[in-house]
CSV table of C-alpha atoms in Angstrom, one decimal:
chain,number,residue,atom,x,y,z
A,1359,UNK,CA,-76.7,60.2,17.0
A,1360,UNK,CA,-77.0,57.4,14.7
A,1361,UNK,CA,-73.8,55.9,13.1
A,1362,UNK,CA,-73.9,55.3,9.5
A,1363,UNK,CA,-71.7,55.6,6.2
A,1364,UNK,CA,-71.2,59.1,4.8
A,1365,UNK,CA,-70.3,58.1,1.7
A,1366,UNK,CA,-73.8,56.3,1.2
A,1367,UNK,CA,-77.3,56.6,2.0
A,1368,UNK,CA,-78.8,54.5,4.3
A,1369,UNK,CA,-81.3,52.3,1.9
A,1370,UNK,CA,-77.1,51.9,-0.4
A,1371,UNK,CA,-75.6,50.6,3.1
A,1372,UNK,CA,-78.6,48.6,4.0
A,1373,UNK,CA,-78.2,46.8,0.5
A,1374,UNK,CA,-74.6,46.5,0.4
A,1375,UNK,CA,-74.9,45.0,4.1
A,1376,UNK,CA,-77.4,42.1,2.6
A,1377,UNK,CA,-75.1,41.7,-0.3
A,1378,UNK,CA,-72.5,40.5,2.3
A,1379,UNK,CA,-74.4,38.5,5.1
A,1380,UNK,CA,-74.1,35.5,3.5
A,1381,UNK,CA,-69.9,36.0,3.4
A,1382,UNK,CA,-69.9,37.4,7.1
A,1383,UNK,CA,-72.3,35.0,8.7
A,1384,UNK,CA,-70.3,32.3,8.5
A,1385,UNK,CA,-68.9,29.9,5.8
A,1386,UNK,CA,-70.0,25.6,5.7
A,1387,UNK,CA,-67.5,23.9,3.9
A,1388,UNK,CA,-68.2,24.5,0.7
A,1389,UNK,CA,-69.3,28.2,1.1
A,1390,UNK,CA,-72.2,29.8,3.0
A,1391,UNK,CA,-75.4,28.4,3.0
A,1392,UNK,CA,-77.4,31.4,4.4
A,1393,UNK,CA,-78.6,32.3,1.0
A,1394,UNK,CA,-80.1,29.7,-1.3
A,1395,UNK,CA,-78.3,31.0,-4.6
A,1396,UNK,CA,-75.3,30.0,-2.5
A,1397,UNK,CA,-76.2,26.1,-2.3
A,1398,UNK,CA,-73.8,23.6,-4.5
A,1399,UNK,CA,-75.7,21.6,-6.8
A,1400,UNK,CA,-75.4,18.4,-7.1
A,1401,UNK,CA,-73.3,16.4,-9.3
A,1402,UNK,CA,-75.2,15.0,-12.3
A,1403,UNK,CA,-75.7,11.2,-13.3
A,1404,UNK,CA,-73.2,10.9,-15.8
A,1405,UNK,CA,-70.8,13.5,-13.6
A,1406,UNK,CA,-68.3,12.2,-10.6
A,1407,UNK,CA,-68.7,13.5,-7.4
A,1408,UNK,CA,-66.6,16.4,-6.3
A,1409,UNK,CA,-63.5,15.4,-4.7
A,1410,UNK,CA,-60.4,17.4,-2.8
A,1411,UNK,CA,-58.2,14.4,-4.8
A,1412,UNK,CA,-59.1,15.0,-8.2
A,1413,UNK,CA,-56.0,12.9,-9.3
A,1414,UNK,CA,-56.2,10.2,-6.4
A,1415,UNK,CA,-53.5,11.6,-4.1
A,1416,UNK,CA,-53.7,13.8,-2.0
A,1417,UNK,CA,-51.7,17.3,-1.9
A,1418,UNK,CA,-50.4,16.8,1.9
A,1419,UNK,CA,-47.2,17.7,1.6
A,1420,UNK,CA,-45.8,14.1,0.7
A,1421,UNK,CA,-42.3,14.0,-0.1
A,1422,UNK,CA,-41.1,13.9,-4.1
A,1423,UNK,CA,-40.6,10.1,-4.6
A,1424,UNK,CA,-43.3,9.1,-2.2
A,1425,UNK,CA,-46.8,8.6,-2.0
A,1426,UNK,CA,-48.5,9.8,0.8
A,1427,UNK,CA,-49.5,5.9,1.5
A,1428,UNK,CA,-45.6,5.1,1.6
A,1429,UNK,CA,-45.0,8.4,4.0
A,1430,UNK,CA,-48.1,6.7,6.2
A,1431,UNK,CA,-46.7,3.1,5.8
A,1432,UNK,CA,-43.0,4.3,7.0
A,1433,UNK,CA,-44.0,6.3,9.7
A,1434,UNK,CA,-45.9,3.5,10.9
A,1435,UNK,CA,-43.2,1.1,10.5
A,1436,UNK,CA,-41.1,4.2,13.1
A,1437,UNK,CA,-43.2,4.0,15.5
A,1438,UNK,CA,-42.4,0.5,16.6
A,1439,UNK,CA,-38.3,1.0,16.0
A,1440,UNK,CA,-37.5,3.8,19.2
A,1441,UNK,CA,-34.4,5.9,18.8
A,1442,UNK,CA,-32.6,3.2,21.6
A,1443,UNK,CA,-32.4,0.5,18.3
A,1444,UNK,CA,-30.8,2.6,16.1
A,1445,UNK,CA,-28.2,2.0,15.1
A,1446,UNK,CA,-28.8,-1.3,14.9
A,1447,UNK,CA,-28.8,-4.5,13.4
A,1448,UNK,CA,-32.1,-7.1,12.2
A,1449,UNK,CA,-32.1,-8.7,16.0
A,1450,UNK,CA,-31.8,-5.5,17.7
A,1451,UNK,CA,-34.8,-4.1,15.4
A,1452,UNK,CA,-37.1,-7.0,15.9
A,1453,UNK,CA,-36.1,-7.4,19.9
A,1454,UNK,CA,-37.5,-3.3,20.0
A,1455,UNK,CA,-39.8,-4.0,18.1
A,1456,UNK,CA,-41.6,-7.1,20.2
A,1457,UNK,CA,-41.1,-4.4,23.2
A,1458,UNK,CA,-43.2,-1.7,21.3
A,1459,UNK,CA,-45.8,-4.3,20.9
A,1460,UNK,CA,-45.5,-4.3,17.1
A,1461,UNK,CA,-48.2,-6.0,15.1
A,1462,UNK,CA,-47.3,-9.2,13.2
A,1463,UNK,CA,-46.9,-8.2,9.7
A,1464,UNK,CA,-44.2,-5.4,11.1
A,1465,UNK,CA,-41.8,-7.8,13.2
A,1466,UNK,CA,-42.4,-10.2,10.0
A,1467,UNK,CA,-40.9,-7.6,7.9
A,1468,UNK,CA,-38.2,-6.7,10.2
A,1469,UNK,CA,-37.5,-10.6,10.3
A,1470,UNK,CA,-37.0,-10.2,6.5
A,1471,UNK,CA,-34.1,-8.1,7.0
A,1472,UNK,CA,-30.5,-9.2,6.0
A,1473,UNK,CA,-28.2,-10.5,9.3
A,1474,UNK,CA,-25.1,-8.3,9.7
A,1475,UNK,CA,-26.3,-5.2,8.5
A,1476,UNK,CA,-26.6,-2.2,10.3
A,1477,UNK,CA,-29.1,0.6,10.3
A,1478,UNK,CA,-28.8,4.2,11.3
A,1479,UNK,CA,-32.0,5.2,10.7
A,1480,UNK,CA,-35.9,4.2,9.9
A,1481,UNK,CA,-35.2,5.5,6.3
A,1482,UNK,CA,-32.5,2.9,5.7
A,1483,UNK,CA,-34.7,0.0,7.5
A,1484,UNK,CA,-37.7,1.2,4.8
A,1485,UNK,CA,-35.2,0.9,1.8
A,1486,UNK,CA,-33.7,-2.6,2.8
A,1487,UNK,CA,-37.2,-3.7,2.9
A,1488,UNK,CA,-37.6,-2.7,-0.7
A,1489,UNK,CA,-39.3,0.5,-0.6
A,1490,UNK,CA,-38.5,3.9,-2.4
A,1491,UNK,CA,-37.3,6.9,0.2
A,1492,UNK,CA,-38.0,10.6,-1.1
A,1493,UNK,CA,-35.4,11.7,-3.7
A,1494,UNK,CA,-33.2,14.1,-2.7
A,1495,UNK,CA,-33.9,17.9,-3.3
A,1496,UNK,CA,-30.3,19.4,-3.5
């Protein structure tokens, strides 16, 4: 017994089964390519190229107040400060720091920081240096 639709003929299936393979074959990245129709054109001379930035940031879920290059620049500033330095003050910070085999231009900033403060956490170290932390939501 051959399987089939019984709400269609065979030659309706066979089409609507063509009209498809292009969808169930498999998508590239910006669509399938199995059928030619399906093929971006290119951008024009006088037109920019497409982007997934149109306004220059990226949509990745950066906090409101930040940029996603200050969210990349603090969390790289974190990951030479480990959770045994906090809290702490400037010389605790730098002396982790130098242990975590920090590059130069962190421990310089960290050497920037004002003696006799202390920190409780990487957010307060990133606003003492002069940067903006995400605003508050509530």
């Amino acid at each position: 017994m051959e399987r089939g639709s019984s709400k269609h003929s065979p030659r309706v299936d066979d089409q609507m089964s063509s009209e498809v393979s292009g969808l169930v074959q498999g998508p590239g990245t910006g669509g399938s390519r199995v059928d030619e129709f399906r093929v971006p054109e290119p951008a024009g001379e006088d037109q920019p190229e497409a982007t997934t930035a149109p306004a220059g940031e990226l949509r990745t879920g950066a906090p409101q107040g930040m940029s996603s290059q200050d969210v990349e620049a603090r969390s790289r500033l974190g990951r030479f400060i480990g959770m045994a330095a906090l809290p702490g003050d400037r010389d605790t910070l730098v002396a982790n720091a130098r242990e975590n085999e920090a590059p130069a231009d962190v421990l310089a900033a960290l050497e920037s920081l004002p003696e006799g403060t202390r920190y409780q956490t990487v957010s307060e170290v990133w606003a003492a240096l002069g940067h903006k932390n995400e605003t508050t939501r509530w």
